[in-house]
XYZ file of C-alpha atoms in Angstrom:
701
model
C 220.932 -47.948 118.944
C 219.538 -50.167 116.115
C 215.975 -49.251 116.913
C 216.310 -45.467 117.151
C 214.507 -45.143 113.829
C 211.694 -47.313 115.235
C 211.267 -44.869 118.131
C 210.785 -42.108 115.610
C 208.067 -44.053 113.870
C 206.258 -44.619 117.157
C 206.489 -40.941 117.992
C 205.062 -40.002 114.570
C 202.282 -42.527 115.074
C 201.336 -41.009 118.406
C 201.270 -37.561 116.758
C 200.008 -38.460 113.305
C 197.463 -41.218 113.761
C 196.601 -44.305 111.759
C 198.510 -43.508 108.549
C 201.781 -43.576 110.456
C 200.695 -46.821 112.122
C 200.492 -48.392 108.665
C 204.045 -47.288 107.917
C 205.135 -48.514 111.340
C 203.582 -51.953 110.743
C 205.334 -52.196 107.347
C 208.702 -51.500 108.998
C 208.026 -54.114 111.635
C 206.993 -56.619 108.970
C 210.278 -56.033 107.137
C 212.139 -56.628 110.402
C 210.209 -59.848 111.013
C 210.874 -60.967 107.411
C 214.595 -60.254 107.797
C 214.702 -62.124 111.105
C 212.806 -65.037 109.552
C 215.308 -65.204 106.664
C 218.169 -65.233 109.192
C 216.419 -68.014 111.104
C 216.005 -70.104 107.918
C 219.739 -69.745 107.242
C 220.382 -70.780 110.834
C 218.225 -73.873 110.389
C 220.289 -74.892 107.334
C 223.484 -74.556 109.378
C 221.977 -76.664 112.162
C 221.088 -79.369 109.624
C 224.679 -79.349 108.356
C 225.956 -79.604 111.935
C 223.554 -82.490 112.537
C 224.847 -84.362 109.467
C 228.462 -83.769 110.553
C 227.647 -85.156 114.004
C 226.046 -88.239 112.428
C 229.158 -88.851 110.300
C 231.375 -88.523 113.377
C 229.137 -90.989 115.247
C 229.383 -93.520 112.392
C 233.175 -93.134 112.284
C 233.396 -93.619 116.041
C 231.151 -96.691 115.874
C 233.423 -98.218 113.206
C 236.483 -97.636 115.412
C 234.807 -99.234 118.418
C 233.633 -102.226 116.378
C 237.243 -102.935 115.397
C 238.580 -103.448 118.920
C 238.127 -106.639 120.944
C 237.040 -104.794 124.066
C 233.986 -103.179 125.589
C 234.034 -99.497 126.513
C 231.749 -98.018 129.132
C 231.266 -94.460 130.339
C 230.178 -94.266 134.004
C 229.547 -91.519 136.508
C 230.963 -91.371 140.041
C 228.055 -93.457 141.374
C 228.688 -96.284 138.910
C 225.805 -95.464 136.593
C 226.155 -96.495 132.936
C 226.082 -93.348 130.756
C 227.441 -94.841 127.534
C 228.054 -98.354 126.190
C 230.284 -98.828 123.146
C 230.769 -102.429 122.071
C 229.751 -105.040 119.560
C 226.370 -106.336 120.826
C 227.676 -109.914 120.755
C 230.262 -108.974 123.405
C 227.666 -107.722 125.930
C 227.128 -110.947 127.834
C 225.464 -109.414 130.908
C 222.646 -107.380 129.348
C 221.739 -105.592 126.091
C 223.067 -102.065 125.649
C 219.688 -100.313 125.921
C 218.919 -101.997 129.245
C 222.288 -100.899 130.702
C 221.994 -97.145 130.070
C 220.959 -95.335 133.254
C 221.406 -98.367 135.551
C 224.046 -98.719 138.268
C 226.592 -101.492 138.230
C 225.042 -102.741 141.500
C 221.877 -103.531 139.550
C 223.718 -105.424 136.816
C 226.738 -107.156 138.346
C 227.143 -109.465 141.360
C 228.096 -107.778 144.641
C 231.864 -108.536 144.534
C 232.198 -107.489 140.892
C 230.205 -104.296 141.463
C 232.386 -103.467 144.484
C 235.537 -103.841 142.362
C 234.085 -101.562 139.671
C 233.269 -98.910 142.293
C 236.860 -99.158 143.614
C 238.235 -98.721 140.079
C 236.034 -95.645 139.539
C 237.122 -94.101 142.849
C 240.850 -94.658 142.165
C 240.564 -93.364 138.571
C 238.774 -90.207 139.760
C 241.441 -89.700 142.431
C 244.632 -90.688 140.561
C 243.586 -90.355 136.917
C 243.703 -94.081 136.045
C 243.364 -97.623 137.399
C 244.747 -100.517 135.340
C 244.815 -104.257 135.588
C 241.898 -104.804 137.949
C 240.077 -108.091 137.359
C 236.518 -109.096 138.163
C 235.033 -112.560 137.953
C 231.428 -113.697 137.984
C 229.190 -116.385 136.547
C 227.312 -115.905 133.278
C 224.948 -118.663 132.113
C 226.594 -121.139 134.450
C 230.151 -120.361 133.313
C 232.778 -118.256 135.092
C 234.077 -115.261 133.160
C 237.015 -112.992 133.983
C 237.216 -109.383 132.811
C 240.248 -107.093 133.022
C 239.339 -103.444 133.631
C 241.335 -100.380 132.576
C 239.772 -97.176 133.880
C 240.666 -93.558 133.135
C 239.228 -90.309 134.413
C 237.325 -88.315 131.800
C 236.996 -84.555 131.691
C 234.052 -83.430 133.834
C 230.691 -83.049 132.014
C 228.449 -80.341 133.495
C 230.831 -80.321 136.544
C 230.139 -84.035 137.146
C 233.103 -86.479 137.144
C 232.930 -89.357 134.650
C 235.275 -92.254 133.823
C 235.938 -94.347 130.728
C 236.331 -98.061 131.477
C 237.746 -100.595 129.004
C 236.702 -104.172 129.774
C 238.548 -107.056 128.138
C 237.277 -110.613 128.411
C 240.350 -112.475 129.701
C 238.519 -115.694 130.415
C 240.644 -117.609 127.926
C 243.818 -116.257 129.498
C 242.709 -117.018 133.032
C 241.528 -120.459 132.044
C 244.906 -121.016 130.437
C 246.657 -119.844 133.601
C 244.445 -121.934 135.840
C 244.744 -124.945 133.606
C 248.502 -124.423 133.572
C 248.633 -124.275 137.369
C 246.446 -127.331 137.639
C 248.516 -129.204 135.116
C 251.710 -128.467 137.040
C 250.244 -130.297 140.003
C 249.769 -133.466 137.999
C 251.741 -136.433 139.306
C 253.137 -137.528 135.950
C 255.860 -135.084 135.058
C 255.854 -135.826 131.349
C 252.117 -135.360 130.915
C 252.248 -132.315 133.112
C 254.956 -130.673 131.051
C 253.224 -131.592 127.811
C 249.950 -130.033 128.874
C 251.650 -126.986 130.301
C 253.470 -126.378 127.056
C 250.306 -126.700 124.985
C 248.341 -124.353 127.211
C 251.324 -122.078 127.547
C 251.660 -121.683 123.780
C 247.913 -121.421 123.206
C 247.478 -118.459 125.582
C 246.328 -115.295 123.731
C 248.780 -113.109 125.684
C 252.524 -113.204 126.148
C 253.680 -115.598 128.901
C 257.112 -116.036 130.423
C 257.976 -118.723 132.978
C 260.704 -117.442 135.289
C 262.672 -119.204 138.040
C 264.828 -116.868 140.062
C 266.780 -114.801 137.531
C 266.404 -117.405 134.763
C 263.749 -117.185 132.039
C 262.850 -120.852 131.592
C 260.494 -120.522 128.626
C 258.467 -118.139 126.482
C 255.200 -118.880 124.749
C 254.504 -118.287 121.059
C 252.542 -115.064 121.700
C 255.485 -113.588 123.614
C 257.782 -114.328 120.663
C 255.223 -112.877 118.233
C 254.909 -109.671 120.253
C 258.539 -108.938 121.036
C 260.502 -110.934 118.455
C 262.780 -112.423 121.139
C 263.567 -116.137 121.281
C 264.457 -117.762 124.601
C 268.167 -117.685 123.653
C 268.030 -113.887 123.163
C 266.972 -113.230 126.768
C 268.065 -116.161 128.954
C 267.912 -114.119 132.177
C 265.846 -111.312 133.645
C 268.894 -109.067 133.498
C 269.018 -109.596 129.719
C 265.312 -108.806 129.486
C 265.590 -105.626 131.562
C 268.497 -104.366 129.466
C 266.885 -105.016 126.067
C 263.258 -104.210 126.895
C 264.091 -100.961 128.731
C 267.179 -99.463 127.068
C 266.937 -96.133 128.927
C 268.867 -96.661 132.210
C 266.742 -94.269 134.289
C 263.459 -95.786 133.148
C 264.890 -99.318 133.543
C 265.831 -98.581 137.145
C 262.291 -97.376 137.871
C 260.727 -100.460 136.217
C 262.950 -102.937 138.094
C 262.280 -101.240 141.433
C 258.546 -101.232 140.775
C 258.517 -104.880 139.683
C 260.488 -106.073 142.688
C 258.114 -104.171 144.967
C 255.115 -105.849 143.343
C 256.718 -109.283 143.739
C 257.224 -108.685 147.475
C 253.623 -107.569 147.782
C 252.440 -110.696 145.916
C 254.512 -112.986 148.169
C 252.943 -111.375 151.229
C 249.467 -111.786 149.769
C 247.748 -114.259 147.481
C 250.575 -114.518 144.955
C 248.933 -112.296 142.342
C 251.316 -109.724 140.866
C 249.418 -106.492 140.280
C 249.314 -105.539 136.610
C 250.941 -102.236 135.688
C 251.399 -100.375 132.430
C 254.916 -100.189 130.980
C 256.549 -98.888 127.786
C 258.537 -101.824 126.346
C 261.060 -101.939 123.465
C 260.764 -104.894 121.018
C 263.656 -106.589 119.234
C 262.882 -104.553 116.093
C 263.148 -101.305 118.074
C 259.434 -100.599 118.226
C 258.007 -99.317 121.529
C 254.768 -100.898 122.767
C 252.378 -100.096 125.616
C 252.154 -103.284 127.679
C 250.146 -104.356 130.696
C 252.378 -106.693 132.737
C 251.414 -108.770 135.783
C 251.628 -112.398 136.795
C 251.311 -115.140 139.381
C 253.963 -116.257 141.893
C 254.292 -120.064 142.150
C 256.125 -122.272 144.613
C 259.024 -122.811 142.222
C 258.953 -119.580 140.222
C 256.431 -117.341 138.576
C 254.481 -116.797 135.357
C 254.574 -113.265 133.953
C 251.684 -112.195 131.697
C 252.268 -109.482 129.092
C 249.293 -107.933 127.251
C 249.756 -105.545 124.330
C 247.457 -102.560 124.918
C 249.000 -100.292 122.254
C 245.959 -100.537 119.993
C 243.628 -99.933 122.906
C 245.617 -96.869 123.938
C 245.433 -95.516 120.391
C 241.698 -96.145 120.193
C 241.216 -94.603 123.628
C 243.128 -91.509 122.544
C 241.112 -91.314 119.322
C 237.910 -91.784 121.290
C 238.808 -89.078 123.763
C 239.720 -86.769 120.914
C 236.458 -87.525 119.111
C 234.403 -87.021 122.264
C 236.208 -83.758 123.013
C 235.522 -82.608 119.459
C 231.867 -83.574 119.783
C 231.597 -81.808 123.134
C 233.274 -78.731 121.662
C 230.831 -78.825 118.748
C 227.902 -79.118 121.158
C 229.276 -76.243 123.207
C 229.662 -74.131 120.068
C 226.122 -75.024 119.022
C 224.758 -74.127 122.458
C 226.622 -70.826 122.449
C 225.374 -70.049 118.966
C 221.778 -70.893 119.889
C 221.989 -68.787 123.038
C 223.333 -65.797 121.084
C 220.741 -66.273 118.345
C 217.964 -66.497 120.924
C 219.154 -63.324 122.633
C 219.474 -61.387 119.376
C 215.957 -62.394 118.278
C 214.275 -61.961 121.653
C 215.630 -58.431 122.192
C 213.900 -56.836 119.151
C 210.892 -59.131 119.602
C 210.446 -57.638 123.062
C 210.122 -54.221 121.433
C 207.812 -55.455 118.648
C 205.408 -57.323 120.933
C 205.662 -54.704 123.664
C 204.758 -51.814 121.358
C 201.963 -53.866 119.804
C 200.559 -54.495 123.290
C 200.817 -50.819 124.243
C 199.275 -49.573 121.002
C 196.396 -52.030 121.390
C 195.490 -50.348 124.683
C 194.825 -47.035 122.924
C 191.929 -45.960 120.762
C 192.209 -47.654 117.396
C 190.106 -48.116 114.321
C 189.044 -51.636 113.443
C 191.608 -51.709 110.635
C 194.397 -50.541 112.927
C 193.447 -53.121 115.553
C 193.457 -55.848 112.929
C 196.906 -54.849 111.705
C 198.283 -54.754 115.221
C 196.850 -58.196 115.838
C 198.633 -59.457 112.720
C 201.904 -57.885 113.884
C 201.507 -59.592 117.238
C 200.622 -62.916 115.621
C 203.679 -62.768 113.362
C 205.887 -61.939 116.315
C 204.464 -64.753 118.419
C 205.012 -67.163 115.506
C 208.666 -66.182 115.225
C 209.061 -66.521 118.988
C 207.468 -69.984 118.874
C 209.971 -71.059 116.204
C 212.985 -70.038 118.282
C 211.472 -71.735 121.346
C 211.092 -74.962 119.328
C 214.718 -74.820 118.202
C 215.918 -74.297 121.768
C 213.696 -77.119 123.046
C 214.956 -79.665 120.509
C 218.524 -78.606 121.278
C 217.990 -79.052 125.036
C 216.332 -82.440 124.546
C 219.181 -83.697 122.325
C 221.750 -82.438 124.854
C 219.913 -84.149 127.731
C 219.343 -80.831 129.493
C 215.537 -80.835 129.447
C 214.222 -81.178 133.021
C 210.590 -82.106 133.666
C 208.544 -80.381 136.363
C 206.591 -82.219 139.091
C 203.571 -80.221 140.242
C 199.826 -80.601 140.773
C 197.511 -79.173 138.099
C 193.937 -79.376 136.881
C 193.279 -81.356 133.693
C 190.820 -78.670 132.600
C 193.554 -76.033 132.880
C 195.505 -77.904 130.180
C 192.724 -78.776 127.748
C 190.797 -75.507 128.162
C 193.926 -73.437 127.696
C 194.844 -75.231 124.468
C 191.295 -74.707 123.214
C 191.493 -70.977 123.983
C 194.813 -70.634 122.169
C 193.468 -72.075 118.898
C 189.967 -70.609 119.213
C 190.546 -67.495 117.063
C 192.296 -69.309 114.208
C 189.672 -72.092 114.274
C 186.828 -69.565 114.311
C 188.344 -67.738 111.329
C 188.109 -70.983 109.311
C 184.643 -71.873 110.586
C 185.887 -74.887 112.566
C 184.277 -76.252 115.721
C 186.621 -77.064 118.623
C 185.399 -79.470 121.303
C 186.914 -80.998 124.455
C 186.473 -84.538 125.820
C 187.877 -85.051 129.348
C 187.121 -88.795 129.243
C 187.602 -90.768 132.458
C 190.791 -88.963 133.515
C 191.033 -87.691 137.133
C 190.457 -83.937 137.363
C 193.652 -83.252 139.342
C 196.985 -84.686 138.140
C 200.657 -84.417 139.056
C 203.363 -83.992 136.420
C 204.657 -81.297 134.068
C 201.683 -79.227 132.871
C 203.854 -76.983 130.698
C 205.165 -79.852 128.574
C 201.758 -81.528 128.359
C 200.251 -78.248 127.173
C 203.116 -77.791 124.689
C 202.544 -81.250 123.163
C 198.787 -80.806 122.861
C 199.195 -77.313 121.413
C 201.590 -78.622 118.747
C 198.960 -81.168 117.693
C 196.080 -78.681 117.916
C 197.833 -76.016 115.827
C 198.519 -78.607 113.133
C 194.910 -79.778 113.236
C 193.629 -76.245 112.579
C 196.295 -75.654 109.945
C 195.424 -78.779 107.910
C 191.630 -78.692 108.342
C 189.487 -76.569 106.045
C 186.055 -77.514 107.442
C 184.550 -79.644 110.169
C 185.773 -80.163 113.736
C 188.851 -80.403 115.941
C 188.529 -82.486 119.130
C 190.934 -82.306 122.062
C 190.639 -85.473 124.131
C 192.136 -87.209 127.206
C 191.716 -90.902 128.091
C 192.884 -92.994 131.051
C 194.523 -96.143 129.660
C 195.639 -97.787 132.899
C 196.154 -97.160 136.613
C 198.575 -98.993 138.885
C 200.675 -98.413 141.989
C 203.257 -96.652 139.823
C 200.707 -94.103 138.582
C 198.457 -93.350 135.616
C 199.042 -93.900 131.906
C 197.058 -91.196 130.097
C 196.576 -90.729 126.374
C 196.179 -87.183 125.057
C 195.004 -86.785 121.495
C 193.779 -84.266 118.928
C 191.445 -85.454 116.146
C 190.493 -83.459 113.052
C 188.503 -83.789 109.844
C 191.323 -82.441 107.708
C 193.280 -83.608 104.672
C 194.700 -86.752 106.300
C 198.097 -88.369 105.744
C 199.055 -91.374 103.635
C 201.030 -94.308 105.040
C 204.087 -93.256 103.035
C 203.906 -89.711 104.378
C 203.443 -90.910 107.972
C 206.845 -92.597 107.807
C 208.550 -89.197 107.654
C 206.740 -87.675 110.636
C 208.203 -87.107 114.134
C 211.664 -86.360 112.704
C 213.277 -82.999 113.425
C 213.185 -80.417 110.596
C 210.969 -82.626 108.422
C 207.385 -82.347 107.193
C 205.442 -84.796 105.067
C 206.715 -83.271 101.806
C 208.054 -80.071 100.287
C 204.695 -78.992 98.873
C 203.145 -79.170 102.340
C 205.923 -76.979 103.717
C 205.380 -74.376 100.989
C 201.593 -74.311 101.398
C 201.243 -74.532 105.170
C 204.643 -73.410 106.514
C 206.377 -74.667 109.638
C 209.803 -75.927 110.676
C 208.882 -79.579 111.198
C 209.987 -79.430 114.853
C 206.651 -79.605 116.683
C 205.968 -83.314 116.225
C 209.569 -84.295 116.987
C 209.525 -82.253 120.201
C 206.182 -83.721 121.267
C 207.342 -87.305 120.736
C 210.578 -86.759 122.652
C 208.757 -85.034 125.511
C 206.288 -87.930 125.639
C 209.120 -90.433 125.872
C 210.723 -88.389 128.656
C 207.380 -88.693 130.494
C 207.359 -92.486 130.118
C 205.088 -92.614 127.063
C 205.252 -92.310 123.298
C 203.572 -90.500 120.404
C 202.003 -91.491 117.095
C 199.341 -90.808 114.490
C 196.301 -92.567 112.989
C 195.177 -91.136 109.665
C 193.652 -91.744 106.248
C 193.868 -89.337 103.307
C 190.713 -87.243 103.059
C 189.251 -88.574 106.344
C 191.272 -86.635 108.895
C 193.886 -87.545 111.466
C 194.297 -88.327 115.152
C 197.646 -87.392 116.661
C 198.247 -88.832 120.145
C 200.850 -89.049 122.869
C 200.886 -90.874 126.202
C 202.425 -89.878 129.529
C 202.801 -91.487 132.931
C 201.414 -89.147 135.598
C 200.091 -89.377 139.156
C 196.939 -88.316 140.888
C 197.340 -84.835 142.356
C 196.018 -82.912 145.344
C 195.538 -79.313 144.266
C 194.742 -76.939 147.127
C 193.070 -73.603 146.557
C 195.677 -70.869 146.856
C 195.364 -67.264 147.939
C 196.082 -66.212 144.351
C 193.221 -68.419 143.122
C 190.781 -66.909 145.615
C 191.726 -63.349 144.659
C 189.948 -62.740 141.344
C 191.375 -59.244 140.751
C 194.051 -58.943 138.071
C 197.691 -58.501 139.114
C 197.807 -55.174 137.276
C 194.817 -53.909 139.294
C 196.381 -55.170 142.533
C 199.577 -53.232 141.842
C 197.641 -50.086 140.952
C 195.487 -50.422 144.099
C 198.138 -51.351 146.668
C 201.515 -50.170 145.334
C 200.918 -46.978 143.334
C 203.761 -44.582 144.051
C 206.158 -47.388 145.088
C 209.657 -46.761 143.735
C 211.402 -49.499 141.773
C 214.567 -49.609 139.618
C 214.653 -50.715 135.958
C 218.148 -51.785 134.803
C 218.104 -51.977 130.967
C 220.667 -50.817 128.389
C 218.431 -50.909 125.270
C 216.586 -47.614 124.879
C 213.614 -49.141 123.028
C 213.165 -51.850 125.640
C 213.481 -49.148 128.316
C 210.593 -47.280 126.700
C 208.411 -50.399 126.462
C 209.119 -51.433 130.068
C 208.531 -47.911 131.400
C 205.157 -47.735 129.659
C 204.079 -51.099 131.086
C 205.295 -50.227 134.590
C 204.089 -46.641 134.831
C 200.591 -47.708 133.737
C 200.299 -49.369 137.159
C 201.257 -46.213 139.048
C 204.754 -47.402 140.022
C 207.558 -44.830 140.211
C 210.411 -46.108 138.041
C 214.078 -45.061 138.040
C 216.245 -46.229 135.119
C 219.868 -47.441 135.060
C 221.648 -48.042 131.734
C 224.149 -50.589 133.075
C 225.263 -52.483 136.146
C 227.503 -49.703 137.494
C 224.623 -47.258 137.502
C 222.370 -49.884 139.110
C 224.794 -50.408 142.008
C 225.173 -46.653 142.482
C 221.398 -46.051 142.507
C 220.764 -49.023 144.803
C 223.377 -47.601 147.203
C 221.508 -44.296 147.413
C 217.882 -45.546 147.293
C 216.162 -48.432 149.087
C 214.063 -49.686 146.163
C 211.083 -51.943 146.761
C 212.130 -54.056 143.739
C 214.802 -54.117 141.002
C 214.268 -55.393 137.430
C 217.698 -56.495 136.140
C 218.880 -57.196 132.573
C 221.774 -59.676 132.149
C 223.845 -58.501 129.172
C 224.851 -54.839 129.522
C 227.972 -52.779 128.784
C 230.535 -51.993 131.511
C 228.903 -54.284 134.096
C 226.355 -57.054 133.459
C 223.385 -58.037 135.585
C 225.088 -61.000 137.300
C 227.950 -58.848 138.598
C 225.606 -56.005 139.520
C 223.363 -58.315 141.547
C 226.318 -59.743 143.444
C 227.526 -56.217 144.250
C 224.055 -55.052 145.390
C 223.737 -58.068 147.687
C 226.877 -56.857 149.497
C 225.310 -53.461 150.268
C 223.882 -52.834 153.756
C 220.143 -53.630 154.012
C 220.008 -54.868 150.396
C 220.359 -58.601 151.057
C 216.595 -59.171 150.729
C 215.627 -56.589 148.109
C 213.688 -58.469 145.388
C 215.846 -58.534 142.230
C 214.043 -60.000 139.210
C 215.950 -60.880 136.036
C 214.247 -59.527 132.896
C 216.427 -60.749 130.053
C 216.582 -62.188 126.548
C 218.940 -64.894 127.878
C 216.165 -67.472 128.196
C 218.049 -70.775 128.678
C 217.576 -72.830 131.863
C 221.257 -72.358 132.649
C 220.756 -68.573 132.414
C 217.958 -68.843 134.981
C 220.214 -70.938 137.215
C 223.055 -68.404 136.922
C 220.697 -65.594 137.892
C 219.356 -67.425 140.940
C 222.880 -68.487 141.969
C 224.007 -64.832 141.790
C 221.299 -63.816 144.265
C 218.363 -62.853 142.046
C 214.874 -63.623 143.315
C 213.038 -64.504 140.081
C 213.356 -64.651 136.291
C 211.241 -63.194 133.431
C 212.319 -64.031 129.851
C 212.014 -61.573 126.968
C 209.853 -60.919 125.031
C 208.066 -59.946 128.236
C 204.485 -61.145 128.587
C 202.737 -58.230 130.372
C 200.586 -60.592 132.425
C 203.660 -62.521 133.588
C 205.391 -59.231 134.425
C 202.445 -57.987 136.507
C 202.019 -61.344 138.261
C 205.708 -61.415 139.196
C 205.689 -57.793 140.382
C 202.545 -58.342 142.479
C 204.006 -61.443 144.113
C 207.363 -59.873 145.044
C 205.994 -56.481 146.038
C 203.649 -58.250 148.455
C 206.702 -59.966 150.003
C 208.738 -56.766 150.139
C 209.284 -54.930 153.429
C 208.248 -51.617 151.813
């Protein structure tokens, strides 16, 4: 194992005392430095991937700007997920106001119903072409022709791509043509018909029986045929569809559509066909029409360019999705590879701190722990910004005390502030004491600001403050802020803040460190919570960083855990000493750390190196609780859990994931497989003891 040498160092420390501890801390520092260098290289690769994604987005935008149609991405419920069109073409509403809304909220009832039908048919059959919707915009009727195609599922949810072409001019031409044909004066009627006929932006053919009476200019431009080239439908079928088998299918389909139109309102349903031009070029055409008393008008729309753009768009989106998947996989692997050794580093530091140490040894262990926590915070920031950009960040809704947020942030920065001689104060303002929202993300945003305040302040004070800005039926708008008396920021420097991987300038990065992710994450979290973030600052006079969030008043009841003031570790030692549990962990160093933490509470711990051993031991022994790793040789934790759940009397045994796979989707996979709870590595001892105490109290043992 890669940490066998580290075990030796620990053993020597236990036998040899403080001198070995110094050597041990130097080894750990080298490991942290190496991991940090790897992380910096990873950050550079992520920046390159970000630039490549931006270039792809610009290329895609240029493609979409070149087509005369609007493209929408919708989910199965008709909710707008993406809008790709020139802003001047969006007659109903601006792009930003469409995203996230349902078509029922944007379009009239009949139009929305047609869109829902198109989505349903596309999801069932793969595509739906030629559907038209009509509604009034600014007092004028507009017609839109919809072409809908099923898109590959995203996160197991079906989506569709819908092309919308404004065919108002065509329909007005058709309607004007029909109206003109009803005019009493034959000469004027024919004159108007011809003008409208030729002015139509799509190909038109007027057919009586088997005879093609006339073609408009657009038809001639598209296909190259003059009226003399194709005097009858038979001539058209033969030249437009030279393959006999395909021609037979087209003719049968067309005749069926004509019969359907005659039995209905006269509208010939538009279908997609592959048509040969006079020059021998094959085009993708959308062909429909209108049956009249004395014949019919066929409409032929060239959709070849749209099909090409749609294919390019699908290819680009698939490439982007593949890139995002590769990035997510890479980040997950990187997180796992960093968290696994960090579990050993922080775990050993915690265990060593519990022994008898000199002041110097305690100080060095504290520095090891601080360095490890810093590295862990960096990887958490990278994962958070990745989840936010991918739209996978989910906010929690729970009641919490305002003091629990502000006091906790103060406690986390207290040591570093005290070391610099800074005073940290809290101002609760006029905010209700109990709120409802996501306390974890609020605490994360405030802590990002507070850490920066301590970092950039050499003397004076740091104030953590909350203020109620407004209250309405929809909830509370609360401003959280951190003020300092530090170096301040110029107006030019403020322009570069709140952007991922950026700080105010290179010299600041060298002097104070940091990835430049904290402010970007805080602003994006604030916007997810219905607020925003910003800064007020003057060079030399300090800064105030703030963010707002929309929350609700909460009703926090006192829980049994709140009433019991004893620590979870003490509860386990008092009530469950001697209880047998199973630790499933393949890494020998992490086994040693976990065993030390568990056996300190008096628990009896069996160890399994992989999933096969775990299933075998669980078959023989009715454990009160099982701690399960995910990634292991031979059989992983997911498969092992599923197998244990099939054993007699093991359906309700608490199985708690304890893994370096810390993504939300990893948690969901564990719960879906039958696990009871989830603890990410590096393991926080307090979280471990709290989880054990909770599940052991629910166990039947």
